mmCIF file with all atom_site columns, C-alpha atoms in Angstrom:
data_model
loop_
_atom_site.group_PDB
_atom_site.id
_atom_site.type_symbol
_atom_site.label_atom_id
_atom_site.label_alt_id
_atom_site.label_comp_id
_atom_site.label_asym_id
_atom_site.label_entity_id
_atom_site.label_seq_id
_atom_site.pdbx_PDB_ins_code
_atom_site.Cartn_x
_atom_site.Cartn_y
_atom_site.Cartn_z
_atom_site.occupancy
_atom_site.B_iso_or_equiv
_atom_site.pdbx_formal_charge
_atom_site.auth_seq_id
_atom_site.auth_comp_id
_atom_site.auth_asym_id
_atom_site.auth_atom_id
_atom_site.pdbx_PDB_model_num
ATOM 1   C CA . UNK J 1 1   ? 16.306  -45.758 11.133 1.00 82.00 ? 1160 UNK J CA 1
ATOM 2   C CA . UNK J 1 2   ? 12.762  -45.425 12.366 1.00 84.00 ? 1161 UNK J CA 1
ATOM 3   C CA . UNK J 1 3   ? 13.549  -42.003 13.596 1.00 85.00 ? 1162 UNK J CA 1
ATOM 4   C CA . UNK J 1 4   ? 14.908  -40.695 10.712 1.00 87.00 ? 1163 UNK J CA 1
ATOM 5   C CA . UNK J 1 5   ? 12.028  -42.145 8.581  1.00 86.00 ? 1164 UNK J CA 1
ATOM 6   C CA . UNK J 1 6   ? 9.553   -40.482 10.931 1.00 84.00 ? 1165 UNK J CA 1
ATOM 7   C CA . UNK J 1 7   ? 11.534  -37.035 10.420 1.00 83.00 ? 1166 UNK J CA 1
ATOM 8   C CA . UNK J 1 8   ? 12.360  -37.208 13.938 1.00 84.00 ? 1167 UNK J CA 1
ATOM 9   C CA . UNK J 1 9   ? 16.099  -37.371 13.389 1.00 88.00 ? 1168 UNK J CA 1
ATOM 10  C CA . UNK J 1 10  ? 18.106  -35.856 10.102 1.00 87.00 ? 1169 UNK J CA 1
ATOM 11  C CA . UNK J 1 11  ? 20.085  -38.611 8.392  1.00 89.00 ? 1170 UNK J CA 1
ATOM 12  C CA . UNK J 1 12  ? 23.916  -37.807 8.115  1.00 89.00 ? 1171 UNK J CA 1
ATOM 13  C CA . UNK J 1 13  ? 23.700  -38.246 4.541  1.00 89.00 ? 1172 UNK J CA 1
ATOM 14  C CA . UNK J 1 14  ? 21.117  -39.382 1.759  1.00 90.00 ? 1173 UNK J CA 1
ATOM 15  C CA . UNK J 1 15  ? 17.791  -38.645 1.419  1.00 92.00 ? 1174 UNK J CA 1
ATOM 16  C CA . UNK J 1 16  ? 14.451  -39.855 2.374  1.00 92.00 ? 1175 UNK J CA 1
ATOM 17  C CA . UNK J 1 17  ? 11.680  -39.399 0.280  1.00 91.00 ? 1176 UNK J CA 1
ATOM 18  C CA . UNK J 1 18  ? 7.918   -40.041 1.408  1.00 90.00 ? 1177 UNK J CA 1
ATOM 19  C CA . UNK J 1 19  ? 5.106   -39.116 -1.025 1.00 86.00 ? 1178 UNK J CA 1
ATOM 20  C CA . UNK J 1 20  ? 7.362   -37.474 -3.421 1.00 91.00 ? 1179 UNK J CA 1
ATOM 21  C CA . UNK J 1 21  ? 8.486   -35.046 -0.383 1.00 92.00 ? 1180 UNK J CA 1
ATOM 22  C CA . UNK J 1 22  ? 12.335  -35.125 0.764  1.00 94.00 ? 1181 UNK J CA 1
ATOM 23  C CA . UNK J 1 23  ? 11.637  -35.407 4.608  1.00 92.00 ? 1182 UNK J CA 1
ATOM 24  C CA . UNK J 1 24  ? 15.501  -34.750 5.277  1.00 91.00 ? 1183 UNK J CA 1
ATOM 25  C CA . UNK J 1 25  ? 15.400  -31.480 3.527  1.00 92.00 ? 1184 UNK J CA 1
ATOM 26  C CA . UNK J 1 26  ? 12.842  -30.087 5.348  1.00 93.00 ? 1185 UNK J CA 1
ATOM 27  C CA . UNK J 1 27  ? 12.718  -27.008 7.777  1.00 93.00 ? 1186 UNK J CA 1
ATOM 28  C CA . UNK J 1 28  ? 11.815  -28.075 11.226 1.00 92.00 ? 1187 UNK J CA 1
ATOM 29  C CA . UNK J 1 29  ? 8.687   -25.989 10.935 1.00 93.00 ? 1188 UNK J CA 1
ATOM 30  C CA . UNK J 1 30  ? 7.677   -27.900 7.574  1.00 94.00 ? 1189 UNK J CA 1
ATOM 31  C CA . UNK J 1 31  ? 8.591   -31.114 9.041  1.00 91.00 ? 1190 UNK J CA 1
ATOM 32  C CA . UNK J 1 32  ? 6.649   -30.834 12.305 1.00 89.00 ? 1191 UNK J CA 1
ATOM 33  C CA . UNK J 1 33  ? 3.840   -29.908 9.859  1.00 91.00 ? 1192 UNK J CA 1
ATOM 34  C CA . UNK J 1 34  ? 4.279   -32.995 7.532  1.00 91.00 ? 1193 UNK J CA 1
ATOM 35  C CA . UNK J 1 35  ? 4.509   -35.144 10.471 1.00 90.00 ? 1194 UNK J CA 1
ATOM 36  C CA . UNK J 1 36  ? 1.221   -33.791 11.662 1.00 89.00 ? 1195 UNK J CA 1
ATOM 37  C CA . UNK J 1 37  ? -0.456  -34.593 8.602  1.00 90.00 ? 1196 UNK J CA 1
ATOM 38  C CA . UNK J 1 38  ? 1.106   -37.567 7.368  1.00 92.00 ? 1197 UNK J CA 1
ATOM 39  C CA . UNK J 1 39  ? 2.136   -39.772 10.438 1.00 93.00 ? 1198 UNK J CA 1
ATOM 40  C CA . UNK J 1 40  ? 0.936   -41.583 13.410 1.00 94.00 ? 1199 UNK J CA 1
ATOM 41  C CA . UNK J 1 41  ? 3.287   -43.368 16.078 1.00 93.00 ? 1200 UNK J CA 1
ATOM 42  C CA . UNK J 1 42  ? 3.320   -46.391 18.311 1.00 92.00 ? 1201 UNK J CA 1
ATOM 43  C CA . UNK J 1 43  ? 5.913   -46.821 20.891 1.00 88.00 ? 1202 UNK J CA 1
ATOM 44  C CA . UNK J 1 44  ? 7.008   -49.891 22.774 1.00 85.00 ? 1203 UNK J CA 1
ATOM 45  C CA . UNK J 1 45  ? 6.956   -47.767 25.995 1.00 87.00 ? 1204 UNK J CA 1
ATOM 46  C CA . UNK J 1 46  ? 3.401   -46.330 25.194 1.00 91.00 ? 1205 UNK J CA 1
ATOM 47  C CA . UNK J 1 47  ? 4.498   -42.649 25.824 1.00 93.00 ? 1206 UNK J CA 1
ATOM 48  C CA . UNK J 1 48  ? 1.252   -41.824 27.102 1.00 97.00 ? 1207 UNK J CA 1
ATOM 49  C CA . UNK J 1 49  ? 0.351   -38.865 29.365 1.00 97.00 ? 1208 UNK J CA 1
ATOM 50  C CA . UNK J 1 50  ? -0.286  -39.779 32.789 1.00 97.00 ? 1209 UNK J CA 1
ATOM 51  C CA . UNK J 1 51  ? -2.461  -36.715 33.597 1.00 98.00 ? 1210 UNK J CA 1
ATOM 52  C CA . UNK J 1 52  ? -4.690  -37.293 30.826 1.00 98.00 ? 1211 UNK J CA 1
ATOM 53  C CA . UNK J 1 53  ? -7.224  -40.406 30.384 1.00 98.00 ? 1212 UNK J CA 1
ATOM 54  C CA . UNK J 1 54  ? -7.617  -42.367 27.499 1.00 98.00 ? 1213 UNK J CA 1
ATOM 55  C CA . UNK J 1 55  ? -9.821  -39.995 25.841 1.00 98.00 ? 1214 UNK J CA 1
ATOM 56  C CA . UNK J 1 56  ? -7.376  -37.128 25.843 1.00 98.00 ? 1215 UNK J CA 1
ATOM 57  C CA . UNK J 1 57  ? -4.447  -39.230 24.929 1.00 98.00 ? 1216 UNK J CA 1
ATOM 58  C CA . UNK J 1 58  ? -5.837  -40.387 22.021 1.00 98.00 ? 1217 UNK J CA 1
ATOM 59  C CA . UNK J 1 59  ? -7.323  -36.791 21.213 1.00 98.00 ? 1218 UNK J CA 1
ATOM 60  C CA . UNK J 1 60  ? -3.745  -35.620 21.075 1.00 96.00 ? 1219 UNK J CA 1
ATOM 61  C CA . UNK J 1 61  ? -2.972  -35.996 17.456 1.00 95.00 ? 1220 UNK J CA 1
ATOM 62  C CA . UNK J 1 62  ? -6.518  -33.995 16.623 1.00 96.00 ? 1221 UNK J CA 1
ATOM 63  C CA . UNK J 1 63  ? -5.793  -31.257 19.245 1.00 95.00 ? 1222 UNK J CA 1
ATOM 64  C CA . UNK J 1 64  ? -2.461  -30.240 17.468 1.00 91.00 ? 1223 UNK J CA 1
ATOM 65  C CA . UNK J 1 65  ? -4.489  -30.102 14.247 1.00 92.00 ? 1224 UNK J CA 1
ATOM 66  C CA . UNK J 1 66  ? -7.046  -27.484 15.762 1.00 93.00 ? 1225 UNK J CA 1
ATOM 67  C CA . UNK J 1 67  ? -9.724  -29.895 15.791 1.00 96.00 ? 1226 UNK J CA 1
ATOM 68  C CA . UNK J 1 68  ? -12.392 -28.719 18.663 1.00 97.00 ? 1227 UNK J CA 1
ATOM 69  C CA . UNK J 1 69  ? -12.799 -30.448 21.637 1.00 97.00 ? 1228 UNK J CA 1
ATOM 70  C CA . UNK J 1 70  ? -16.359 -31.975 21.267 1.00 97.00 ? 1229 UNK J CA 1
ATOM 71  C CA . UNK J 1 71  ? -15.366 -33.330 17.678 1.00 98.00 ? 1230 UNK J CA 1
ATOM 72  C CA . UNK J 1 72  ? -11.913 -34.657 19.166 1.00 97.00 ? 1231 UNK J CA 1
ATOM 73  C CA . UNK J 1 73  ? -13.638 -36.203 21.848 1.00 98.00 ? 1232 UNK J CA 1
ATOM 74  C CA . UNK J 1 74  ? -16.378 -38.229 19.710 1.00 98.00 ? 1233 UNK J CA 1
ATOM 75  C CA . UNK J 1 75  ? -13.044 -39.270 17.250 1.00 97.00 ? 1234 UNK J CA 1
ATOM 76  C CA . UNK J 1 76  ? -11.278 -40.678 20.183 1.00 98.00 ? 1235 UNK J CA 1
ATOM 77  C CA . UNK J 1 77  ? -14.229 -42.619 21.783 1.00 97.00 ? 1236 UNK J CA 1
ATOM 78  C CA . UNK J 1 78  ? -14.999 -44.110 18.344 1.00 95.00 ? 1237 UNK J CA 1
ATOM 79  C CA . UNK J 1 79  ? -11.336 -45.207 18.278 1.00 94.00 ? 1238 UNK J CA 1
ATOM 80  C CA . UNK J 1 80  ? -11.112 -46.637 21.892 1.00 96.00 ? 1239 UNK J CA 1
ATOM 81  C CA . UNK J 1 81  ? -14.137 -48.696 21.414 1.00 93.00 ? 1240 UNK J CA 1
ATOM 82  C CA . UNK J 1 82  ? -12.579 -50.039 18.130 1.00 88.00 ? 1241 UNK J CA 1
ATOM 83  C CA . UNK J 1 83  ? -9.538  -51.083 19.803 1.00 88.00 ? 1242 UNK J CA 1
ATOM 84  C CA . UNK J 1 84  ? -11.918 -52.733 22.705 1.00 88.00 ? 1243 UNK J CA 1
ATOM 85  C CA . UNK J 1 85  ? -11.400 -49.944 25.569 1.00 94.00 ? 1244 UNK J CA 1
ATOM 86  C CA . UNK J 1 86  ? -14.919 -48.822 25.461 1.00 94.00 ? 1245 UNK J CA 1
ATOM 87  C CA . UNK J 1 87  ? -15.064 -49.159 29.311 1.00 96.00 ? 1246 UNK J CA 1
ATOM 88  C CA . UNK J 1 88  ? -11.671 -47.753 30.243 1.00 96.00 ? 1247 UNK J CA 1
ATOM 89  C CA . UNK J 1 89  ? -12.188 -44.162 28.400 1.00 97.00 ? 1248 UNK J CA 1
ATOM 90  C CA . UNK J 1 90  ? -11.991 -42.269 31.616 1.00 97.00 ? 1249 UNK J CA 1
ATOM 91  C CA . UNK J 1 91  ? -9.229  -44.552 32.705 1.00 98.00 ? 1250 UNK J CA 1
ATOM 92  C CA . UNK J 1 92  ? -5.609  -42.611 33.227 1.00 98.00 ? 1251 UNK J CA 1
ATOM 93  C CA . UNK J 1 93  ? -2.845  -44.821 32.195 1.00 97.00 ? 1252 UNK J CA 1
ATOM 94  C CA . UNK J 1 94  ? -1.550  -45.891 35.588 1.00 96.00 ? 1253 UNK J CA 1
ATOM 95  C CA . UNK J 1 95  ? -5.206  -47.499 35.812 1.00 97.00 ? 1254 UNK J CA 1
ATOM 96  C CA . UNK J 1 96  ? -4.414  -49.742 32.901 1.00 96.00 ? 1255 UNK J CA 1
ATOM 97  C CA . UNK J 1 97  ? -2.666  -52.732 32.036 1.00 92.00 ? 1256 UNK J CA 1
ATOM 98  C CA . UNK J 1 98  ? 0.554   -52.637 29.639 1.00 89.00 ? 1257 UNK J CA 1
ATOM 99  C CA . UNK J 1 99  ? -1.764  -54.103 26.740 1.00 88.00 ? 1258 UNK J CA 1
ATOM 100 C CA . UNK J 1 100 ? -4.557  -51.504 27.460 1.00 92.00 ? 1259 UNK J CA 1
ATOM 101 C CA . UNK J 1 101 ? -2.068  -48.853 27.657 1.00 94.00 ? 1260 UNK J CA 1
ATOM 102 C CA . UNK J 1 102 ? -0.620  -49.918 24.144 1.00 91.00 ? 1261 UNK J CA 1
ATOM 103 C CA . UNK J 1 103 ? -3.984  -50.230 23.089 1.00 91.00 ? 1262 UNK J CA 1
ATOM 104 C CA . UNK J 1 104 ? -4.572  -46.377 23.476 1.00 96.00 ? 1263 UNK J CA 1
ATOM 105 C CA . UNK J 1 105 ? -1.252  -45.777 21.901 1.00 95.00 ? 1264 UNK J CA 1
ATOM 106 C CA . UNK J 1 106 ? -2.558  -47.601 18.808 1.00 93.00 ? 1265 UNK J CA 1
ATOM 107 C CA . UNK J 1 107 ? -5.930  -45.479 18.996 1.00 95.00 ? 1266 UNK J CA 1
ATOM 108 C CA . UNK J 1 108 ? -3.681  -42.391 19.265 1.00 97.00 ? 1267 UNK J CA 1
ATOM 109 C CA . UNK J 1 109 ? -1.710  -43.266 16.191 1.00 96.00 ? 1268 UNK J CA 1
ATOM 110 C CA . UNK J 1 110 ? -4.814  -43.949 13.905 1.00 95.00 ? 1269 UNK J CA 1
ATOM 111 C CA . UNK J 1 111 ? -7.223  -41.502 15.139 1.00 96.00 ? 1270 UNK J CA 1
ATOM 112 C CA . UNK J 1 112 ? -6.133  -38.600 12.438 1.00 94.00 ? 1271 UNK J CA 1
ATOM 113 C CA . UNK J 1 113 ? -5.949  -41.491 9.820  1.00 93.00 ? 1272 UNK J CA 1
ATOM 114 C CA . UNK J 1 114 ? -2.300  -40.764 8.801  1.00 95.00 ? 1273 UNK J CA 1
ATOM 115 C CA . UNK J 1 115 ? -0.819  -42.123 5.729  1.00 94.00 ? 1274 UNK J CA 1
ATOM 116 C CA . UNK J 1 116 ? 2.049   -43.657 7.771  1.00 95.00 ? 1275 UNK J CA 1
ATOM 117 C CA . UNK J 1 117 ? 2.127   -45.310 10.862 1.00 96.00 ? 1276 UNK J CA 1
ATOM 118 C CA . UNK J 1 118 ? 5.645   -45.992 12.506 1.00 94.00 ? 1277 UNK J CA 1
ATOM 119 C CA . UNK J 1 119 ? 5.686   -48.893 15.006 1.00 94.00 ? 1278 UNK J CA 1
ATOM 120 C CA . UNK J 1 120 ? 8.792   -49.409 17.505 1.00 91.00 ? 1279 UNK J CA 1
ATOM 121 C CA . UNK J 1 121 ? 8.367   -52.597 19.098 1.00 90.00 ? 1280 UNK J CA 1
ATOM 122 C CA . UNK J 1 122 ? 4.913   -52.372 19.431 1.00 89.00 ? 1281 UNK J CA 1
ATOM 123 C CA . UNK J 1 123 ? 4.407   -55.728 20.944 1.00 86.00 ? 1282 UNK J CA 1
ATOM 124 C CA . UNK J 1 124 ? 7.787   -55.602 22.910 1.00 84.00 ? 1283 UNK J CA 1
ATOM 125 C CA . UNK J 1 125 ? 6.015   -55.498 26.459 1.00 80.00 ? 1284 UNK J CA 1
ATOM 126 C CA . UNK J 1 126 ? 3.070   -57.548 25.805 1.00 82.00 ? 1285 UNK J CA 1
ATOM 127 C CA . UNK J 1 127 ? 2.021   -61.248 26.212 1.00 85.00 ? 1286 UNK J CA 1
ATOM 128 C CA . UNK J 1 128 ? 1.484   -63.582 23.156 1.00 87.00 ? 1287 UNK J CA 1
ATOM 129 C CA . UNK J 1 129 ? -2.256  -63.228 23.085 1.00 87.00 ? 1288 UNK J CA 1
ATOM 130 C CA . UNK J 1 130 ? -2.373  -59.643 23.527 1.00 84.00 ? 1289 UNK J CA 1
ATOM 131 C CA . UNK J 1 131 ? 0.564   -59.181 20.719 1.00 86.00 ? 1290 UNK J CA 1
ATOM 132 C CA . UNK J 1 132 ? -1.415  -61.078 18.238 1.00 87.00 ? 1291 UNK J CA 1
ATOM 133 C CA . UNK J 1 133 ? -4.423  -59.016 19.153 1.00 86.00 ? 1292 UNK J CA 1
ATOM 134 C CA . UNK J 1 134 ? -2.647  -56.014 18.588 1.00 84.00 ? 1293 UNK J CA 1
ATOM 135 C CA . UNK J 1 135 ? -0.816  -56.818 15.582 1.00 90.00 ? 1294 UNK J CA 1
ATOM 136 C CA . UNK J 1 136 ? -4.215  -58.188 13.906 1.00 88.00 ? 1295 UNK J CA 1
ATOM 137 C CA . UNK J 1 137 ? -5.825  -54.748 14.880 1.00 87.00 ? 1296 UNK J CA 1
ATOM 138 C CA . UNK J 1 138 ? -2.961  -52.689 13.625 1.00 90.00 ? 1297 UNK J CA 1
ATOM 139 C CA . UNK J 1 139 ? -3.273  -54.716 10.209 1.00 90.00 ? 1298 UNK J CA 1
ATOM 140 C CA . UNK J 1 140 ? -7.174  -54.509 9.782  1.00 87.00 ? 1299 UNK J CA 1
ATOM 141 C CA . UNK J 1 141 ? -6.955  -50.917 10.564 1.00 87.00 ? 1300 UNK J CA 1
ATOM 142 C CA . UNK J 1 142 ? -4.091  -50.150 7.878  1.00 91.00 ? 1301 UNK J CA 1
ATOM 143 C CA . UNK J 1 143 ? -6.171  -52.336 5.173  1.00 88.00 ? 1302 UNK J CA 1
ATOM 144 C CA . UNK J 1 144 ? -9.382  -50.120 6.117  1.00 85.00 ? 1303 UNK J CA 1
ATOM 145 C CA . UNK J 1 145 ? -7.818  -46.943 6.139  1.00 88.00 ? 1304 UNK J CA 1
ATOM 146 C CA . UNK J 1 146 ? -5.099  -47.433 3.514  1.00 92.00 ? 1305 UNK J CA 1
ATOM 147 C CA . UNK J 1 147 ? -2.411  -46.695 6.008  1.00 94.00 ? 1306 UNK J CA 1
ATOM 148 C CA . UNK J 1 148 ? 1.135   -47.928 5.285  1.00 94.00 ? 1307 UNK J CA 1
ATOM 149 C CA . UNK J 1 149 ? 2.691   -49.472 8.542  1.00 94.00 ? 1308 UNK J CA 1
ATOM 150 C CA . UNK J 1 150 ? 6.257   -49.380 9.083  1.00 94.00 ? 1309 UNK J CA 1
ATOM 151 C CA . UNK J 1 151 ? 7.623   -51.768 11.851 1.00 94.00 ? 1310 UNK J CA 1
ATOM 152 C CA . UNK J 1 152 ? 10.651  -52.151 13.741 1.00 91.00 ? 1311 UNK J CA 1
ATOM 153 C CA . UNK J 1 153 ? 10.895  -55.152 15.722 1.00 90.00 ? 1312 UNK J CA 1
ATOM 154 C CA . UNK J 1 154 ? 13.492  -57.949 16.839 1.00 87.00 ? 1313 UNK J CA 1
ATOM 155 C CA . UNK J 1 155 ? 10.755  -60.388 16.967 1.00 87.00 ? 1314 UNK J CA 1
ATOM 156 C CA . UNK J 1 156 ? 10.481  -62.619 13.804 1.00 84.00 ? 1315 UNK J CA 1
ATOM 157 C CA . UNK J 1 157 ? 6.988   -63.867 14.830 1.00 85.00 ? 1316 UNK J CA 1
ATOM 158 C CA . UNK J 1 158 ? 5.760   -60.260 14.194 1.00 88.00 ? 1317 UNK J CA 1
ATOM 159 C CA . UNK J 1 159 ? 7.144   -60.002 10.687 1.00 84.00 ? 1318 UNK J CA 1
ATOM 160 C CA . UNK J 1 160 ? 4.753   -62.645 9.609  1.00 85.00 ? 1319 UNK J CA 1
ATOM 161 C CA . UNK J 1 161 ? 1.848   -59.764 9.806  1.00 88.00 ? 1320 UNK J CA 1
ATOM 162 C CA . UNK J 1 162 ? 3.666   -57.875 7.075  1.00 89.00 ? 1321 UNK J CA 1
ATOM 163 C CA . UNK J 1 163 ? 3.922   -57.884 3.341  1.00 88.00 ? 1322 UNK J CA 1
ATOM 164 C CA . UNK J 1 164 ? 7.446   -57.111 3.310  1.00 90.00 ? 1323 UNK J CA 1
ATOM 165 C CA . UNK J 1 165 ? 10.391  -57.688 5.372  1.00 90.00 ? 1324 UNK J CA 1
ATOM 166 C CA . UNK J 1 166 ? 13.832  -55.828 5.245  1.00 91.00 ? 1325 UNK J CA 1
ATOM 167 C CA . UNK J 1 167 ? 16.610  -57.387 7.472  1.00 90.00 ? 1326 UNK J CA 1
ATOM 168 C CA . UNK J 1 168 ? 19.065  -54.783 8.963  1.00 90.00 ? 1327 UNK J CA 1
ATOM 169 C CA . UNK J 1 169 ? 22.169  -55.636 10.645 1.00 91.00 ? 1328 UNK J CA 1
ATOM 170 C CA . UNK J 1 170 ? 24.881  -53.412 12.106 1.00 91.00 ? 1329 UNK J CA 1
ATOM 171 C CA . UNK J 1 171 ? 22.897  -50.581 10.283 1.00 84.00 ? 1330 UNK J CA 1
ATOM 172 C CA . UNK J 1 172 ? 23.364  -52.233 6.778  1.00 89.00 ? 1331 UNK J CA 1
ATOM 173 C CA . UNK J 1 173 ? 20.537  -53.612 4.801  1.00 90.00 ? 1332 UNK J CA 1
ATOM 174 C CA . UNK J 1 174 ? 21.282  -57.552 4.370  1.00 94.00 ? 1333 UNK J CA 1
ATOM 175 C CA . UNK J 1 175 ? 17.781  -58.526 2.633  1.00 93.00 ? 1334 UNK J CA 1
ATOM 176 C CA . UNK J 1 176 ? 14.578  -57.298 1.250  1.00 93.00 ? 1335 UNK J CA 1
ATOM 177 C CA . UNK J 1 177 ? 11.924  -60.134 0.629  1.00 91.00 ? 1336 UNK J CA 1
ATOM 178 C CA . UNK J 1 178 ? 8.294   -60.411 -0.016 1.00 91.00 ? 1337 UNK J CA 1
ATOM 179 C CA . UNK J 1 179 ? 6.563   -62.336 2.859  1.00 83.00 ? 1338 UNK J CA 1
ATOM 180 C CA . UNK J 1 180 ? 5.062   -65.140 0.951  1.00 77.00 ? 1339 UNK J CA 1
ATOM 181 C CA . UNK J 1 181 ? 3.274   -66.330 3.757  1.00 71.00 ? 1340 UNK J CA 1
ATOM 182 C CA . UNK J 1 182 ? 1.384   -63.487 5.547  1.00 74.00 ? 1341 UNK J CA 1
ATOM 183 C CA . UNK J 1 183 ? -0.494  -64.276 8.495  1.00 73.00 ? 1342 UNK J CA 1
ATOM 184 C CA . UNK J 1 184 ? -4.058  -64.027 7.675  1.00 71.00 ? 1343 UNK J CA 1
ATOM 185 C CA . UNK J 1 185 ? -6.206  -61.285 9.529  1.00 73.00 ? 1344 UNK J CA 1
ATOM 186 C CA . UNK J 1 186 ? -9.985  -61.589 9.628  1.00 68.00 ? 1345 UNK J CA 1
ATOM 187 C CA . UNK J 1 187 ? -11.052 -58.093 7.928  1.00 60.00 ? 1346 UNK J CA 1
ATOM 188 C CA . UNK J 1 188 ? -14.748 -59.212 8.860  1.00 51.00 ? 1347 UNK J CA 1
ATOM 189 C CA . UNK J 1 189 ? -15.041 -57.389 12.103 1.00 49.00 ? 1348 UNK J CA 1
ATOM 190 C CA . UNK J 1 190 ? -16.138 -53.899 11.117 1.00 50.00 ? 1349 UNK J CA 1
ATOM 191 C CA . UNK J 1 191 ? -14.103 -50.836 11.439 1.00 48.00 ? 1350 UNK J CA 1
ATOM 192 C CA . UNK J 1 192 ? -15.727 -47.436 10.816 1.00 45.00 ? 1351 UNK J CA 1
#
């Protein structure tokens, strides 16, 4: 489902409408442009490039947009500081913990300030404390920049950070509910 929403796979039937655009009907070229302009991704397995340091990994979406390296690096550094990795900018993925790699992935997803961020089991490989930190960080960034976050998770604890919960069993939506007890997230920490 997440791959279809993100335009990575075509649905066998039906439409996917995002910002009044039927993503399912776009050509491959237009779909790539749509993703580049509108979406960010956070993966369970991080999907970082091992030969790149944190700055280079975070700057990838900006590179694809044609942003010059000096500006890319400046924005990537700013985002890495924001996610608490100001001292790890020159490190490659194999020099970081899983939690640090996930923070690099989050910084990469948000650096271009997309309209939508898709997160596939974003905390699946993290401990409880890091999970809480990562979720709070993503929620704060979404609030700050007006970004919609769509999370796929099997962990009901993660659902407490969301406004709406959609339950899917065997490919069928079984319920949609508004979350009346959203986990409070401190918005006082400055996000620039």
